[in-house]
CSV table of C-alpha atoms in Angstrom, one decimal:
chain,number,residue,atom,x,y,z
A,1,SER,CA,-24.8,31.1,4.9
A,2,MET,CA,-22.7,29.4,7.5
A,3,ILE,CA,-21.2,27.1,5.0
A,4,THR,CA,-19.4,29.7,2.9
A,5,LYS,CA,-17.8,31.1,6.1
A,6,GLY,CA,-15.4,28.2,6.5
A,7,ARG,CA,-11.9,28.7,5.1
A,8,THR,CA,-10.3,25.5,6.0
A,9,LEU,CA,-11.9,22.1,5.6
A,10,LEU,CA,-10.7,19.0,7.5
A,11,ALA,CA,-11.8,15.7,6.2
A,12,PHE,CA,-11.1,12.0,6.3
A,13,VAL,CA,-10.8,10.5,2.8
A,14,ASP,CA,-13.5,7.9,2.2
A,15,TYR,CA,-14.1,5.1,-0.3
A,16,GLN,CA,-16.7,7.5,-1.8
A,17,ASP,CA,-14.0,10.0,-2.7
A,18,PRO,CA,-13.3,11.5,-5.0
A,19,TYR,CA,-16.4,10.3,-6.9
A,20,VAL,CA,-19.2,7.9,-6.1
A,21,GLN,CA,-20.8,5.7,-8.8
A,22,SER,CA,-24.4,6.7,-9.5
A,23,LEU,CA,-27.0,4.0,-9.0
A,24,VAL,CA,-28.5,5.0,-12.3
A,25,GLY,CA,-26.5,4.8,-15.5
A,26,ASP,CA,-22.7,5.3,-15.6
A,27,GLU,CA,-22.8,8.8,-14.1
A,28,GLU,CA,-20.4,9.6,-11.3
A,29,GLN,CA,-21.3,12.0,-8.6
A,30,PRO,CA,-18.9,14.0,-6.4
A,31,GLY,CA,-18.1,12.3,-3.1
A,32,PRO,CA,-18.3,14.0,0.3
A,33,VAL,CA,-15.0,16.0,0.0
A,34,LEU,CA,-15.7,17.4,-3.5
A,35,THR,CA,-19.4,18.1,-2.6
A,36,LEU,CA,-18.2,20.3,0.3
A,37,LEU,CA,-15.6,22.1,-1.8
A,38,ASP,CA,-18.2,22.7,-4.5
A,39,THR,CA,-20.6,24.3,-2.1
A,40,GLY,CA,-18.2,26.3,0.1
A,41,SER,CA,-15.5,28.8,-0.4
A,42,PHE,CA,-12.5,27.0,1.1
A,43,GLU,CA,-8.9,28.1,0.7
A,44,THR,CA,-7.4,25.0,2.2
A,45,VAL,CA,-8.4,21.4,2.6
A,46,ALA,CA,-6.6,19.0,4.9
A,47,LEU,CA,-7.1,15.4,3.9
A,48,PHE,CA,-6.6,12.8,6.6
A,49,HIS,CA,-6.1,9.2,5.5
A,50,THR,CA,-4.9,5.8,6.6
A,51,PRO,CA,-3.0,3.3,4.5
A,52,HIS,CA,-6.4,1.9,3.4
A,53,THR,CA,-7.4,5.0,1.6
A,54,GLU,CA,-4.0,6.0,0.1
A,55,ALA,CA,-5.2,5.5,-3.5
A,56,GLN,CA,-8.5,7.5,-2.9
A,57,THR,CA,-6.4,10.3,-1.3
A,58,ARG,CA,-4.2,10.7,-4.4
A,59,ALA,CA,-7.2,10.6,-6.7
A,60,THR,CA,-9.0,13.1,-4.5
A,61,GLU,CA,-6.0,15.5,-4.5
A,62,GLU,CA,-5.9,15.3,-8.3
A,63,ALA,CA,-9.7,15.9,-8.6
A,64,ILE,CA,-9.4,19.0,-6.3
A,65,HIS,CA,-6.6,20.4,-8.4
A,66,GLU,CA,-8.8,20.0,-11.5
A,67,ARG,CA,-12.0,21.3,-10.1
A,68,HIS,CA,-10.7,23.9,-7.6
A,69,PRO,CA,-7.2,24.9,-8.7
A,70,ARG,CA,-7.1,27.7,-6.1
A,71,VAL,CA,-7.6,25.4,-3.1
A,72,ARG,CA,-4.5,24.4,-1.2
A,73,VAL,CA,-4.4,20.6,-0.4
A,74,GLN,CA,-2.6,19.3,2.6
A,75,LEU,CA,-2.2,15.5,3.1
A,76,HIS,CA,-2.0,13.9,6.6
A,77,GLY,CA,-1.2,10.2,6.5
A,78,LEU,CA,-2.1,8.5,9.8
A,79,GLY,CA,-0.2,5.2,10.1
A,80,ALA,CA,-3.1,3.4,11.7
A,81,SER,CA,-3.3,-0.1,10.4
A,82,ASN,CA,-6.8,-0.4,11.9
A,83,PRO,CA,-9.1,2.5,10.7
A,84,LYS,CA,-11.5,1.7,13.5
A,85,ASP,CA,-9.0,2.1,16.3
A,86,PHE,CA,-10.5,5.1,18.0
A,87,SER,CA,-7.7,6.0,20.5
A,88,ARG,CA,-4.9,5.3,18.1
A,89,LEU,CA,-6.5,7.5,15.5
A,90,ILE,CA,-7.1,10.4,17.9
A,91,GLY,CA,-3.6,10.2,19.2
A,92,LEU,CA,-2.1,10.3,15.6
A,93,MET,CA,-4.4,13.2,14.7
A,94,ALA,CA,-3.6,15.4,17.7
A,95,PRO,CA,-0.3,16.9,16.5
A,96,HIS,CA,-1.9,17.8,13.1
A,97,LEU,CA,-4.9,19.3,14.7
A,98,ARG,CA,-2.8,21.6,16.9
A,99,HIS,CA,-1.5,23.1,13.6
A,100,TYR,CA,-5.1,24.0,12.6
A,101,ALA,CA,-6.5,25.0,16.0
A,102,GLY,CA,-5.5,28.6,15.6
A,103,SER,CA,-6.1,28.9,11.8
A,104,GLY,CA,-9.3,30.9,12.1
A,105,ASP,CA,-12.4,29.4,10.4
A,106,LEU,CA,-12.5,25.7,10.5
A,107,SER,CA,-15.0,23.2,9.0
A,108,VAL,CA,-15.0,19.5,9.4
A,109,CYS,CA,-16.6,16.9,7.1
A,110,ALA,CA,-18.7,14.8,9.5
A,111,SER,CA,-19.8,12.4,6.7
A,112,SER,CA,-16.7,10.5,5.7
A,113,GLY,CA,-14.5,7.9,7.1
A,114,THR,CA,-15.3,5.1,9.5
A,115,ALA,CA,-17.8,5.6,12.3
A,116,GLU,CA,-14.9,6.0,14.7
A,117,MET,CA,-13.4,8.8,12.5
A,118,ARG,CA,-16.7,10.6,12.5
A,119,ALA,CA,-17.1,10.2,16.2
A,120,ILE,CA,-13.7,11.8,16.7
A,121,TRP,CA,-14.9,15.0,15.0
A,122,TYR,CA,-18.1,15.1,17.1
A,123,LEU,CA,-16.1,14.6,20.2
A,124,LEU,CA,-13.5,17.2,19.5
A,125,VAL,CA,-16.0,19.8,18.4
A,126,SER,CA,-18.6,19.2,21.1
A,127,THR,CA,-16.1,19.3,23.9
A,128,GLY,CA,-14.5,22.5,22.4
A,129,GLN,CA,-11.1,20.9,21.7
A,130,ILE,CA,-11.4,22.4,18.2
A,131,GLN,CA,-13.8,25.1,17.1
A,132,ALA,CA,-15.2,24.1,13.8
A,133,HIS,CA,-18.5,23.7,11.9
A,134,LEU,CA,-19.5,20.1,11.6
A,135,LEU,CA,-20.7,19.8,8.0
A,136,GLN,CA,-22.8,16.8,7.0
A,137,VAL,CA,-23.2,15.8,3.4
A,138,LYS,CA,-26.7,14.4,2.6
A,139,PRO,CA,-26.3,12.3,-0.5
A,140,GLY,CA,-28.5,13.3,-3.4
A,141,ASP,CA,-31.2,11.1,-4.8
A,142,PHE,CA,-29.5,9.9,-8.0
A,143,ALA,CA,-32.8,8.7,-9.5
A,144,SER,CA,-34.5,12.2,-9.3
A,145,GLY,CA,-31.3,14.0,-10.2
A,146,GLU,CA,-31.2,15.8,-6.8
A,147,ARG,CA,-27.8,17.1,-5.9
A,148,ALA,CA,-26.1,16.3,-2.6
A,149,ARG,CA,-26.9,18.8,0.1
A,150,VAL,CA,-24.7,20.1,2.9
A,151,VAL,CA,-26.1,20.6,6.4
A,152,ASP,CA,-24.3,22.5,9.2
A,153,LEU,CA,-24.8,20.5,12.4
A,154,ASP,CA,-24.8,23.0,15.2
A,155,VAL,CA,-23.5,21.2,18.3
A,156,ASP,CA,-22.6,24.6,19.8
A,157,SER,CA,-19.7,23.1,21.7
A,158,GLY,CA,-22.0,20.9,23.6
A,159,PRO,CA,-24.6,22.7,25.7
A,160,TRP,CA,-25.4,19.2,26.8
A,161,LEU,CA,-22.0,19.0,28.4
A,162,ARG,CA,-22.0,22.4,30.1
A,163,GLN,CA,-25.5,22.3,31.5
A,164,ASP,CA,-25.5,19.2,33.5
A,165,ARG,CA,-29.3,19.3,33.9
A,166,TYR,CA,-29.5,16.9,31.0
A,167,LEU,CA,-27.0,14.4,32.3
A,168,SER,CA,-28.0,14.7,36.0
A,169,ARG,CA,-31.6,13.9,34.9
A,170,MET,CA,-30.4,10.9,32.9
A,171,TYR,CA,-28.0,9.5,35.5
A,172,SER,CA,-29.8,10.6,38.6
A,173,SER,CA,-29.6,7.8,41.2
A,174,ALA,CA,-32.8,8.9,43.0
A,175,GLU,CA,-35.7,8.3,40.7
A,176,PRO,CA,-38.4,10.9,40.7
A,177,GLU,CA,-41.5,9.9,42.7
A,178,ASP,CA,-43.8,9.7,39.6
A,179,VAL,CA,-41.9,7.0,37.8
A,180,ARG,CA,-41.5,4.6,40.7
A,181,PRO,CA,-43.6,1.5,40.3
A,182,SER,CA,-46.7,1.9,42.5
A,183,MET,CA,-46.9,-0.6,45.3
A,184,ALA,CA,-50.6,-1.3,44.9
């Protein structure tokens, strides 16, 4: 499957990492990062974090060493005091991402971090800035014992960007005849 192809995983550390408390009983379930590592054959994981998720990052690194001792962990602290500051985050990430751009097979966790952090991955992948699989973690249903699932979101470097038939139709200044209000 596509998922086992990825060799390097890039992820923002989330408050659900490394483990998320089950809604039923005291059981803990793996969070987004561990779920992806459990389902894929990654050699390296790059954990991006802000000061807010420092503790989760250390705990996640520890959990990875326990569960997947062969996986290399690289930490990238982004000194963004506001984890929702889109332009600051993307600016701080750029030098780190250049390091991974040529490293072959990349996957990205599209399910962790703030909405802004997730949007950065979508933007970078869909515009072709980085070539990566966008992996989404669908949380399991704790009650039924269903495990979390991983979905490969195929944005295919944004056919919606290249073929402007989509955008020109949406933003066309001249409305097509048939949608104009009829002057009865």
